[in-house]
Amino acid sequence: MEGLRILCRAENVFDRTGKTGSVFVKPDDIIASARRLYELEYFLEDISAIDTKEGLVAVYHFDHFINPGRVALHVIVSHESPVIPSISDVFSGAQWHERECHDFFGIRFAGHPDLKPLLVPDDLDYYPLIKEADATCSLDDLLDPGEIVDKDPAFNLFSDGPPGEQAREQSNPVKADSTHSGFGVES
Amino acid sequence: MKEPLKTWRVSSGSDTGENGTTGGSETLTLNMGPQHPSTHGVLRIVLKLDGEYILSAEPVIGYIHRMHEKMAETRTWVQFMSNMGRVDYLNAMAWNWAYAGALERLGQIDVPMRAEYIRVIAAELNRISSHLVWWGAYLLDLGAFTPIMYAFEDRERILDLLQILTGSRLTYSFFRPGGVAADVTEDFLSGVTAFVKDMKNRLDMYKDLVETNIIFRGRSEGVGILPLEMCRRYGATGPVVRGSNQAYDVRRAEPYSVYDRFQYNIPVDPDRDAMGRYRVRMAEILESLNIVEQAVEQLPEGDRIAKGAPKPRWKPPKGEAYFAVEGARGKIGIYVISDGNRNPYRVKLRSPSFSNLSLFSELAKGTLFSDAVSILGSLDLVIPEIDR
């Protein structure tokens, strides 16, 4: 992933999380990241999203036919303006996955050729997988960052050091301040 | 090797990579489905036709969308297992496995060896029964009525066996995080051994019955040529990508359970067409039979479920886990996220048919209408799995 502006890159233990790498990028860098993975002959596994306290996290899973190892790309956008550039020009299969994410979470994929409902009825006026605000959890609790190998100083979602309850507790005050602090969310 | 049939076949656009057209100016919009025998369920395809050539084919899905992912969030972790049998009604065992595996990875639960072997036997039998339904239904699409009768006769034997094991015939909820719901019986094991022996002979008969048929060859050879690059762009997996000459199988790529203890091949086909995908699935039936045979032979003694396996009100640790298995249609992936509570925070179901169907629009463009039916059948779709 050289030449890309990465917010956070972590190596995961496959037997724990089912993936080997995890990367956070800014929304504007998602197309370039996808193109890089395409050039490295990765294939698109799926695109999903998670509703967290810090915003909506789009998760792109890629895998490789010849050198298997799942890579997860993450993009965080705010609840107020969930817009991510569409990668459907690079991975055509993303069209349906992005429509599904729009159905369930209301994430708008800029540049998508036809972002109409895929699975839900045309007149559905809510997003089924959006949680009540008090039911959302912090990203640090939900995702297993693994071993962080590269991090942008502005990126403060995950506490430093090995994951564990103690580290999480220590990071709590920092985390409360960091909500919507501008990482990943284009202002 | 047989002579190619292209000399007499009407050449469609897919042979040259260009759209076939009649040169006329009128187009026809045609609805294929949602109630159409060759869409195998409630799938609708909006076709724009120029004569018999397809200008565009747009699948419309969601008719039987049930929002399994939301249902997961309203149930406890273990309760949601029963939904897994309803996602893909032909290959419920693989979905059971993917979900059980995801919970085991999340909670770092060890599975007893005997349970792993029982899982392999059940899942491979289910794969064979799924492929048999595909075989019969695909040939039915192409105008051959007899094969589905043979296929259902043999599938019936598998269903009877799995009924002994699981108590159900189609929508199994047989797996538990940490093991399986019931141990095998002597009846079941002797039945499986007899079935494997008979099925190998039947498989030869199946091939003799249809594979040299001139109509079948004409409608599948050179039809729906799928380049590997396109598989990557759409995330096609399973027999579809193996039919495009890429030996990608989750059982080898992301080894799980005890699959590394068996001798089996990953069938691939260099032709990349509908016939290639057909041959891959037929070869896979034989490979699955071999795996079942070895698993029954090697079945160790022990427990069927881990001690301290999750109870219905189990709370997993916080965190995430992705677990993938090789289903009959490709890579089934389940991504679970836990906030440490009794209910899942998020469950994402990655269904292979969803990705495999999404490439249909591009693949069918420029082909003959009758070829589109053949292409659709060669993708082996299960609609509830696409709609989830």
Coordinates of C-alpha atoms in Angstrom, one line a residue:
Chain A
M1 CA 0.0 0.0 0.0
E2 CA 2.9 2.3 -0.7
G3 CA 2.2 5.8 -1.9
L4 CA -1.2 6.0 -0.1
R5 CA -2.1 8.2 2.8
I6 CA -3.0 5.7 5.4
L7 CA -4.5 6.7 8.7
C8 CA -3.8 3.5 10.4
R9 CA -2.5 0.1 9.4
A10 CA -2.5 -2.9 11.5
E11 CA -1.5 -6.5 11.2
N12 CA -4.0 -9.1 12.5
V13 CA -3.6 -12.6 13.7
F14 CA -5.6 -14.7 11.2
D15 CA -6.8 -17.2 13.8
R16 CA -8.2 -14.5 15.9
T17 CA -10.1 -12.2 13.5
G18 CA -10.0 -14.1 10.2
K19 CA -8.0 -11.4 8.5
T20 CA -4.3 -10.6 8.1
G21 CA -4.4 -6.9 7.6
S22 CA -6.6 -3.9 8.5
V23 CA -6.3 -0.4 7.1
F24 CA -8.1 2.8 7.7
V25 CA -8.1 5.4 4.9
K26 CA -9.8 8.7 4.3
P27 CA -12.9 8.6 2.1
D28 CA -11.1 10.5 -0.6
D29 CA -8.4 7.8 -0.8
I30 CA -10.7 4.8 -1.1
I31 CA -10.7 4.7 -4.9
A32 CA -6.9 4.9 -5.0
S33 CA -6.6 2.1 -2.4
A34 CA -9.1 -0.1 -4.3
R35 CA -7.2 0.5 -7.5
R36 CA -3.9 -0.5 -5.8
L37 CA -5.5 -3.7 -4.5
Y38 CA -6.9 -4.3 -8.0
E39 CA -3.4 -4.0 -9.4
L40 CA -2.2 -6.5 -6.8
E41 CA -4.8 -8.9 -8.2
Y42 CA -7.0 -8.9 -5.1
F43 CA -10.7 -9.7 -5.5
L44 CA -13.6 -8.0 -3.8
E45 CA -15.1 -10.1 -1.1
D46 CA -17.8 -7.9 0.3
I47 CA -18.6 -4.4 1.5
S48 CA -20.5 -3.9 4.7
A49 CA -20.9 -1.2 7.3
I50 CA -21.0 -0.8 11.1
D51 CA -22.8 1.9 13.0
T52 CA -20.6 3.1 15.8
K53 CA -20.5 6.0 18.2
E54 CA -17.8 7.7 16.1
G55 CA -19.7 7.4 12.8
L56 CA -20.5 4.9 10.2
V57 CA -17.6 2.6 9.3
A58 CA -17.7 1.1 5.9
V59 CA -15.7 -2.1 5.8
Y60 CA -14.3 -3.4 2.5
H61 CA -13.0 -7.0 2.5
F62 CA -10.6 -8.1 -0.2
D63 CA -8.9 -11.5 -0.6
H64 CA -6.5 -13.0 -3.1
F65 CA -7.0 -16.1 -5.3
I66 CA -3.3 -17.0 -5.3
N67 CA -1.9 -15.7 -2.0
P68 CA -4.9 -15.9 0.3
G69 CA -5.1 -13.4 3.2
R70 CA -8.0 -11.2 3.9
V71 CA -7.4 -7.4 3.9
A72 CA -10.0 -5.1 5.4
L73 CA -10.2 -1.5 4.3
H74 CA -12.1 0.8 6.6
V75 CA -13.6 4.3 6.0
I76 CA -15.2 6.3 8.7
V77 CA -17.8 8.9 7.8
S78 CA -20.0 11.0 10.1
H79 CA -23.7 10.2 10.7
E80 CA -24.6 13.6 9.4
S81 CA -23.0 13.4 6.0
P82 CA -22.2 9.8 5.1
V83 CA -20.7 10.1 1.7
I84 CA -18.0 7.9 0.3
P85 CA -16.7 7.8 -3.3
S86 CA -17.9 4.7 -5.1
I87 CA -15.3 2.1 -6.1
S88 CA -17.6 0.5 -8.7
D89 CA -15.3 1.8 -11.5
V90 CA -12.5 -0.4 -10.1
F91 CA -14.4 -3.4 -8.8
S92 CA -17.6 -3.7 -10.8
G93 CA -19.1 -6.0 -8.2
A94 CA -19.1 -3.1 -5.7
Q95 CA -22.1 -1.7 -7.4
W96 CA -24.5 -4.1 -5.6
H97 CA -22.6 -4.1 -2.3
E98 CA -22.8 -0.3 -2.3
R99 CA -26.4 -0.3 -3.0
E100 CA -26.9 -2.8 -0.2
C101 CA -25.0 -0.5 2.2
H102 CA -27.1 2.4 1.1
D103 CA -30.3 0.4 1.7
F104 CA -29.2 -0.6 5.2
F105 CA -27.2 2.4 6.5
G106 CA -28.0 5.3 4.1
I107 CA -24.3 5.7 3.1
R108 CA -24.3 7.6 -0.2
F109 CA -21.6 6.4 -2.6
A110 CA -20.6 9.4 -4.8
G111 CA -20.2 8.5 -8.4
H112 CA -22.2 5.3 -8.2
P113 CA -24.0 4.8 -11.6
D114 CA -27.4 3.9 -10.1
L115 CA -27.8 4.0 -6.3
K116 CA -31.4 2.8 -6.1
P117 CA -32.7 0.3 -3.6
L118 CA -31.4 -3.2 -4.2
L119 CA -33.0 -5.4 -1.5
V120 CA -35.4 -3.2 0.4
P121 CA -38.7 -1.8 -1.0
D122 CA -38.5 1.4 -3.1
D123 CA -40.6 3.4 -0.6
L124 CA -38.8 2.4 2.6
D125 CA -38.2 5.6 4.5
Y126 CA -35.7 4.4 7.2
Y127 CA -32.4 2.6 7.3
P128 CA -32.9 -0.7 9.1
L129 CA -29.4 -1.2 10.5
I130 CA -28.9 2.3 12.0
K131 CA -29.0 2.0 15.7
E132 CA -30.5 4.3 18.3
A133 CA -27.8 6.7 19.5
D134 CA -27.6 5.2 23.0
A135 CA -27.3 1.7 21.5
T136 CA -24.1 2.4 19.6
C137 CA -20.7 1.4 20.8
S138 CA -17.3 2.9 20.5
L139 CA -15.1 1.6 17.6
D140 CA -12.3 0.8 20.0
D141 CA -14.5 -1.7 21.7
L142 CA -15.8 -3.3 18.6
L143 CA -12.9 -3.8 16.3
D144 CA -9.7 -5.6 17.1
P145 CA -7.0 -3.4 15.7
G146 CA -4.3 -6.1 16.1
E147 CA -0.8 -4.8 16.0
I148 CA -0.7 -1.3 14.7
V149 CA 2.4 -0.9 12.5
D150 CA 1.8 2.5 11.0
K151 CA -0.4 5.3 12.2
D152 CA -1.2 8.9 11.3
P153 CA -0.6 11.2 14.3
A154 CA -4.1 12.6 13.8
F155 CA -5.7 9.2 14.0
N156 CA -6.7 8.5 17.6
L157 CA -9.4 5.9 17.4
F158 CA -7.5 3.0 18.9
S159 CA -5.6 3.2 22.1
D160 CA -1.8 2.6 21.8
G161 CA -0.2 -0.6 23.1
P162 CA -1.6 -4.1 23.1
P163 CA -5.3 -4.5 23.1
G164 CA -6.7 -5.4 26.5
E165 CA -9.2 -4.2 29.1
Q166 CA -6.6 -2.1 30.9
A167 CA -5.4 -0.3 27.8
R168 CA -9.0 0.4 26.9
E169 CA -9.9 1.8 30.3
Q170 CA -6.9 4.1 30.1
S171 CA -7.9 5.4 26.7
N172 CA -11.4 6.2 27.6
P173 CA -10.9 9.9 28.5
V174 CA -9.0 10.4 25.3
K175 CA -11.7 8.7 23.3
A176 CA -14.5 10.9 24.7
D177 CA -12.7 13.9 23.3
S178 CA -11.9 12.3 20.0
T179 CA -15.5 11.9 18.9
H180 CA -15.9 13.5 15.5
S181 CA -12.5 15.0 15.7
G182 CA -12.1 15.1 12.0
F183 CA -10.1 12.0 11.2
G184 CA -11.5 10.4 8.1
V185 CA -14.4 12.8 8.0
E186 CA -13.8 15.5 5.5
S187 CA -14.7 18.8 6.9
Chain B
M1 CA -11.1 -34.8 -26.9
K2 CA -14.3 -34.0 -28.6
E3 CA -14.4 -31.8 -31.6
P4 CA -15.7 -28.3 -30.9
L5 CA -19.2 -27.6 -32.1
K6 CA -18.6 -23.9 -33.0
T7 CA -18.7 -24.7 -36.7
W8 CA -22.5 -25.1 -36.8
R9 CA -23.5 -23.1 -33.8
V10 CA -25.0 -19.7 -34.4
S11 CA -22.3 -17.4 -33.5
S12 CA -23.2 -15.0 -30.7
G13 CA -21.4 -11.8 -29.6
S14 CA -19.7 -13.5 -26.7
D15 CA -17.4 -15.5 -29.1
T16 CA -15.9 -12.4 -30.4
G17 CA -16.2 -10.2 -27.4
E18 CA -18.5 -7.8 -29.2
N19 CA -22.3 -7.3 -28.9
G20 CA -24.3 -9.3 -31.4
T21 CA -27.0 -7.3 -33.1
T22 CA -29.4 -7.8 -35.9
G23 CA -28.7 -4.4 -37.4
G24 CA -32.4 -3.4 -37.0
S25 CA -33.6 -0.3 -35.1
E26 CA -36.3 -1.8 -32.8
T27 CA -35.7 -3.1 -29.3
L28 CA -37.9 -5.1 -27.1
T29 CA -38.0 -5.0 -23.3
L30 CA -38.8 -8.3 -21.8
N31 CA -39.4 -9.3 -18.2
M32 CA -37.9 -12.7 -17.3
G33 CA -39.4 -13.5 -14.0
P34 CA -40.0 -12.9 -11.1
Q35 CA -42.0 -16.1 -11.9
H36 CA -40.0 -17.9 -14.5
P37 CA -38.8 -21.5 -14.4
S38 CA -35.3 -20.8 -15.3
T39 CA -34.6 -18.1 -12.7
H40 CA -34.9 -20.8 -10.0
G41 CA -36.9 -18.7 -7.6
V42 CA -38.2 -15.2 -7.3
L43 CA -35.6 -13.4 -9.5
R44 CA -36.5 -10.9 -12.1
I45 CA -34.3 -10.0 -15.1
V46 CA -35.2 -7.0 -17.2
L47 CA -33.9 -7.8 -20.7
K48 CA -33.6 -5.4 -23.6
L49 CA -33.5 -7.4 -26.7
D50 CA -32.5 -6.6 -30.3
G51 CA -34.1 -9.6 -32.1
E52 CA -32.7 -12.5 -30.1
Y53 CA -29.6 -10.6 -28.9
I54 CA -29.4 -9.2 -25.5
L55 CA -28.5 -5.5 -25.4
S56 CA -28.8 -5.3 -21.6
A57 CA -29.8 -7.6 -18.8
E58 CA -30.5 -6.2 -15.4
P59 CA -31.2 -8.5 -12.5
V60 CA -33.8 -7.2 -10.0
I61 CA -33.6 -8.9 -6.7
G62 CA -35.0 -8.4 -3.2
Y63 CA -38.3 -10.1 -3.6
I64 CA -37.7 -12.4 -0.7
H65 CA -35.5 -10.2 1.3
R66 CA -36.0 -11.1 5.0
M67 CA -33.3 -8.9 6.7
H68 CA -31.4 -11.7 8.4
E69 CA -28.8 -9.2 9.4
K70 CA -31.3 -7.3 11.5
M71 CA -32.8 -10.4 12.9
A72 CA -29.4 -11.4 14.2
E73 CA -29.3 -8.2 16.3
T74 CA -32.6 -9.1 18.0
R75 CA -31.7 -12.6 19.0
T76 CA -29.0 -14.1 21.1
W77 CA -25.8 -15.3 19.5
V78 CA -26.7 -19.0 19.7
Q79 CA -30.4 -18.5 18.7
F80 CA -29.4 -17.0 15.4
M81 CA -28.1 -20.4 14.3
S82 CA -31.6 -21.5 13.3
N83 CA -31.7 -18.7 10.7
M84 CA -28.6 -20.1 9.0
G85 CA -30.6 -23.1 7.6
R86 CA -33.0 -20.6 5.9
V87 CA -30.4 -18.6 4.0
D88 CA -29.5 -21.2 1.4
Y89 CA -32.1 -24.0 1.5
L90 CA -29.9 -26.3 -0.7
N91 CA -26.7 -25.9 1.3
A92 CA -27.8 -25.1 4.8
M93 CA -24.9 -27.1 6.3
A94 CA -22.3 -24.8 5.0
W95 CA -24.1 -21.7 6.4
N96 CA -24.4 -23.5 9.7
W97 CA -20.6 -24.0 9.6
A98 CA -19.8 -20.5 8.7
Y99 CA -21.8 -19.1 11.6
A100 CA -20.6 -21.7 14.1
G101 CA -17.0 -21.0 12.9
A102 CA -17.4 -17.3 13.3
L103 CA -18.6 -17.7 16.9
E104 CA -15.8 -20.1 17.6
R105 CA -13.2 -17.7 16.3
L106 CA -14.8 -14.9 18.2
G107 CA -14.9 -16.8 21.5
Q108 CA -11.7 -18.8 20.7
I109 CA -13.6 -22.1 21.3
D110 CA -11.9 -25.4 20.5
V111 CA -14.0 -28.0 18.7
P112 CA -13.6 -31.7 19.6
M113 CA -12.0 -33.8 16.8
R114 CA -15.0 -36.1 16.5
A115 CA -17.3 -33.1 15.9
E116 CA -15.0 -31.8 13.2
Y117 CA -15.3 -35.1 11.3
I118 CA -19.1 -35.2 11.7
R119 CA -19.2 -31.7 10.3
V120 CA -17.1 -32.7 7.3
I121 CA -19.4 -35.7 6.6
A122 CA -22.6 -33.7 7.0
A123 CA -21.3 -30.7 5.0
E124 CA -19.9 -32.8 2.1
L125 CA -23.1 -34.8 1.8
N126 CA -25.0 -31.6 1.7
R127 CA -22.7 -30.3 -1.0
I128 CA -23.4 -33.4 -3.1
S129 CA -27.2 -33.0 -2.6
S130 CA -26.9 -29.4 -3.6
H131 CA -24.9 -30.2 -6.8
L132 CA -27.4 -32.9 -7.6
V133 CA -30.3 -30.4 -7.6
W134 CA -28.2 -28.0 -9.7
W135 CA -27.4 -30.8 -12.2
G136 CA -31.1 -31.8 -12.6
A137 CA -32.3 -28.2 -12.7
Y138 CA -29.7 -26.9 -15.1
L139 CA -30.4 -29.7 -17.6
L140 CA -34.1 -29.0 -17.2
D141 CA -33.4 -25.4 -18.2
L142 CA -31.8 -26.7 -21.3
G143 CA -34.7 -28.9 -22.2
A144 CA -33.7 -32.3 -20.8
F145 CA -36.4 -33.6 -18.5
T146 CA -35.0 -37.0 -17.4
P147 CA -31.9 -36.0 -15.4
I148 CA -33.8 -34.3 -12.6
M149 CA -35.6 -37.5 -12.0
Y150 CA -32.3 -39.4 -11.5
A151 CA -30.9 -36.5 -9.5
F152 CA -33.8 -36.4 -7.1
E153 CA -33.7 -40.1 -6.6
D154 CA -30.1 -39.9 -5.3
R155 CA -30.7 -36.7 -3.5
E156 CA -33.5 -38.4 -1.6
R157 CA -31.0 -40.9 -0.2
I158 CA -28.8 -38.1 1.1
L159 CA -31.8 -36.4 2.7
D160 CA -32.8 -39.6 4.3
L161 CA -29.3 -40.0 5.8
L162 CA -29.1 -36.4 7.0
Q163 CA -32.6 -36.8 8.5
I164 CA -31.2 -39.6 10.7
L165 CA -28.3 -37.4 11.7
T166 CA -30.1 -34.0 12.1
G167 CA -33.8 -34.7 12.3
S168 CA -34.5 -32.3 9.4
R169 CA -34.4 -32.7 5.7
L170 CA -33.7 -29.3 4.3
T171 CA -33.3 -26.4 6.8
Y172 CA -30.7 -28.0 9.1
S173 CA -29.8 -26.3 12.4
F174 CA -27.3 -29.0 13.1
F175 CA -24.1 -27.1 14.1
R176 CA -23.5 -25.7 17.5
P177 CA -20.7 -23.3 18.4
G178 CA -18.2 -25.8 19.8
G179 CA -19.6 -28.9 18.1
V180 CA -22.6 -30.5 16.6
A181 CA -26.2 -31.2 17.9
A182 CA -26.1 -34.9 17.7
D183 CA -23.6 -37.8 17.4
V184 CA -23.6 -40.1 14.4
T185 CA -25.4 -43.5 14.7
E186 CA -24.4 -46.9 13.2
D187 CA -27.3 -46.7 10.8
F188 CA -26.1 -43.4 9.5
L189 CA -22.5 -44.5 9.0
S190 CA -23.4 -47.7 7.3
G191 CA -25.9 -45.8 5.1
V192 CA -23.3 -43.3 4.2
T193 CA -20.8 -46.0 3.2
A194 CA -23.4 -47.7 1.0
F195 CA -24.4 -44.5 -0.6
V196 CA -20.8 -43.4 -1.4
K197 CA -20.3 -46.7 -3.2
D198 CA -23.5 -46.6 -5.2
M199 CA -23.1 -42.9 -6.0
K200 CA -19.8 -43.3 -7.7
N201 CA -21.4 -45.8 -10.1
R202 CA -24.3 -43.5 -10.6
L203 CA -22.0 -40.6 -11.4
D204 CA -20.6 -42.5 -14.4
M205 CA -24.1 -43.2 -15.6
Y206 CA -25.0 -39.5 -15.2
K207 CA -22.1 -38.5 -17.4
D208 CA -23.0 -41.1 -20.0
L209 CA -26.5 -39.9 -20.0
V210 CA -25.9 -36.3 -20.9
E211 CA -22.3 -35.2 -21.5
T212 CA -22.1 -36.3 -25.2
N213 CA -25.6 -35.0 -26.0
I214 CA -25.3 -32.7 -29.0
I215 CA -28.0 -30.3 -27.8
F216 CA -26.4 -30.0 -24.4
R217 CA -23.0 -29.4 -25.8
G218 CA -24.3 -26.9 -28.3
R219 CA -26.0 -24.9 -25.5
S220 CA -23.1 -24.9 -23.1
E221 CA -19.8 -25.1 -25.0
G222 CA -18.4 -21.6 -25.7
V223 CA -21.4 -20.0 -23.9
G224 CA -20.8 -17.5 -21.2
I225 CA -17.0 -17.3 -21.4
L226 CA -15.9 -15.8 -18.1
P227 CA -12.4 -14.3 -17.9
L228 CA -10.6 -14.5 -14.5
E229 CA -10.2 -10.8 -14.4
M230 CA -14.0 -10.5 -14.3
C231 CA -14.2 -12.9 -11.5
R232 CA -11.9 -10.7 -9.5
R233 CA -13.9 -7.5 -10.2
Y234 CA -17.1 -9.2 -9.1
G235 CA -15.8 -11.5 -6.4
A236 CA -17.0 -14.6 -8.1
T237 CA -16.0 -17.7 -6.1
G238 CA -16.7 -21.4 -6.0
P239 CA -17.3 -23.5 -9.1
V240 CA -17.7 -20.3 -11.1
V241 CA -14.1 -19.2 -10.5
R242 CA -12.8 -22.8 -10.7
G243 CA -14.6 -23.0 -14.1
S244 CA -12.5 -20.1 -15.1
N245 CA -9.3 -22.1 -14.4
Q246 CA -8.5 -20.7 -11.0
A247 CA -8.0 -23.4 -8.3
Y248 CA -9.4 -21.3 -5.5
D249 CA -11.1 -23.2 -2.8
V250 CA -11.6 -21.9 0.8
R251 CA -10.9 -25.4 2.1
R252 CA -7.4 -25.0 0.8
A253 CA -7.0 -21.2 0.8
E254 CA -8.1 -20.6 4.4
P255 CA -7.8 -24.1 5.9
Y256 CA -10.4 -24.8 8.5
S257 CA -11.5 -27.8 10.4
V258 CA -9.8 -31.1 9.4
Y259 CA -9.8 -30.7 5.6
D260 CA -6.0 -30.9 5.6
R261 CA -6.2 -34.5 6.7
F262 CA -7.9 -35.7 3.5
Q263 CA -6.7 -36.4 0.0
Y264 CA -8.8 -34.5 -2.6
N265 CA -8.3 -32.5 -5.7
I266 CA -9.6 -29.0 -6.6
P267 CA -11.2 -29.5 -10.0
V268 CA -10.6 -26.7 -12.5
D269 CA -11.5 -26.2 -16.1
P270 CA -9.6 -24.3 -18.7
D271 CA -12.6 -23.6 -21.0
R272 CA -14.1 -20.9 -18.8
D273 CA -17.6 -21.5 -20.3
A274 CA -20.9 -23.0 -19.1
M275 CA -19.6 -26.4 -19.9
G276 CA -16.5 -25.8 -17.9
R277 CA -18.5 -24.9 -14.8
Y278 CA -20.6 -28.0 -15.4
R279 CA -17.6 -30.2 -15.5
V280 CA -16.2 -28.6 -12.3
R281 CA -19.3 -29.4 -10.4
M282 CA -19.5 -32.9 -11.6
A283 CA -15.9 -33.5 -10.6
E284 CA -16.6 -31.9 -7.2
I285 CA -19.3 -34.5 -6.5
L286 CA -16.7 -37.2 -6.9
E287 CA -14.2 -35.3 -4.7
S288 CA -16.8 -34.8 -2.0
L289 CA -17.6 -38.5 -2.1
N290 CA -13.9 -39.3 -1.6
I291 CA -13.8 -36.9 1.4
V292 CA -16.8 -38.5 3.0
E293 CA -15.3 -41.9 2.5
Q294 CA -12.1 -40.9 4.2
A295 CA -13.9 -39.1 7.0
V296 CA -16.0 -42.1 7.8
E297 CA -12.9 -44.3 7.9
Q298 CA -10.9 -42.0 10.1
L299 CA -13.8 -40.9 12.4
P300 CA -12.2 -40.7 15.9
E301 CA -13.8 -41.4 19.2
G302 CA -14.7 -38.5 21.5
D303 CA -17.2 -35.9 22.3
R304 CA -19.6 -34.4 19.8
I305 CA -19.5 -31.0 21.5
A306 CA -16.9 -29.1 23.5
K307 CA -17.3 -29.0 27.3
G308 CA -18.4 -25.5 28.2
A309 CA -19.7 -24.8 24.7
P310 CA -21.8 -21.6 24.5
K311 CA -25.3 -21.8 26.0
P312 CA -28.2 -19.8 24.5
R313 CA -27.4 -16.9 26.8
W314 CA -23.7 -16.9 26.1
K315 CA -21.8 -13.6 26.0
P316 CA -18.8 -13.6 23.8
P317 CA -15.8 -11.2 24.4
K318 CA -15.8 -7.9 22.6
G319 CA -14.3 -7.9 19.2
E320 CA -14.7 -9.0 15.6
A321 CA -14.3 -12.2 13.6
Y322 CA -14.6 -13.2 10.0
F323 CA -15.0 -16.9 9.1
A324 CA -15.3 -18.2 5.6
V325 CA -16.2 -21.7 4.4
E326 CA -16.5 -23.3 0.9
G327 CA -20.2 -23.7 0.2
A328 CA -21.6 -25.4 -2.8
R329 CA -21.9 -22.1 -4.6
G330 CA -18.6 -20.5 -3.4
K331 CA -17.2 -18.6 -0.5
I332 CA -19.6 -18.1 2.3
G333 CA -18.3 -15.5 4.8
I334 CA -19.8 -14.4 8.1
Y335 CA -18.5 -11.3 9.7
V336 CA -19.5 -10.9 13.4
I337 CA -18.9 -8.0 15.7
S338 CA -19.5 -8.2 19.4
D339 CA -19.9 -5.5 22.0
G340 CA -19.8 -8.2 24.7
N341 CA -23.6 -8.5 25.1
R342 CA -26.0 -11.4 24.6
N343 CA -27.1 -10.1 21.2
P344 CA -24.8 -9.6 18.2
Y345 CA -23.8 -6.0 17.5
R346 CA -23.5 -6.7 13.8
V347 CA -23.6 -9.8 11.6
K348 CA -22.7 -9.5 8.0
L349 CA -23.6 -12.4 5.7
R350 CA -21.4 -12.7 2.6
S351 CA -23.3 -14.9 0.1
P352 CA -21.5 -16.4 -2.9
S353 CA -24.6 -16.3 -5.2
F354 CA -24.9 -12.6 -4.6
S355 CA -21.5 -12.0 -6.1
N356 CA -21.9 -14.7 -8.8
L357 CA -25.2 -13.2 -10.0
S358 CA -23.9 -9.6 -10.0
L359 CA -21.6 -10.5 -13.0
F360 CA -24.5 -11.8 -15.1
S361 CA -25.4 -8.4 -16.5
E362 CA -21.9 -8.0 -18.0
L363 CA -21.6 -11.7 -19.0
A364 CA -25.0 -11.9 -20.8
K365 CA -24.5 -8.7 -22.8
G366 CA -24.4 -9.4 -26.5
T367 CA -25.3 -13.1 -26.2
L368 CA -28.4 -14.8 -27.5
F369 CA -31.4 -14.9 -25.3
S370 CA -31.3 -18.7 -25.1
D371 CA -27.6 -18.5 -24.1
A372 CA -28.6 -16.3 -21.2
V373 CA -30.7 -19.1 -19.8
S374 CA -27.8 -21.4 -20.0
I375 CA -25.4 -18.9 -18.4
L376 CA -27.9 -18.2 -15.6
G377 CA -28.2 -22.0 -14.9
S378 CA -24.4 -22.4 -15.0
L379 CA -24.0 -19.9 -12.2
D380 CA -26.1 -22.2 -9.9
L381 CA -28.1 -19.5 -8.1
V382 CA -30.1 -19.9 -4.9
I383 CA -32.3 -16.8 -4.6
P384 CA -32.9 -16.7 -0.8
E385 CA -29.2 -16.6 -0.4
I386 CA -28.9 -13.6 -2.7
D387 CA -31.8 -11.7 -1.0
R388 CA -31.0 -12.8 2.5

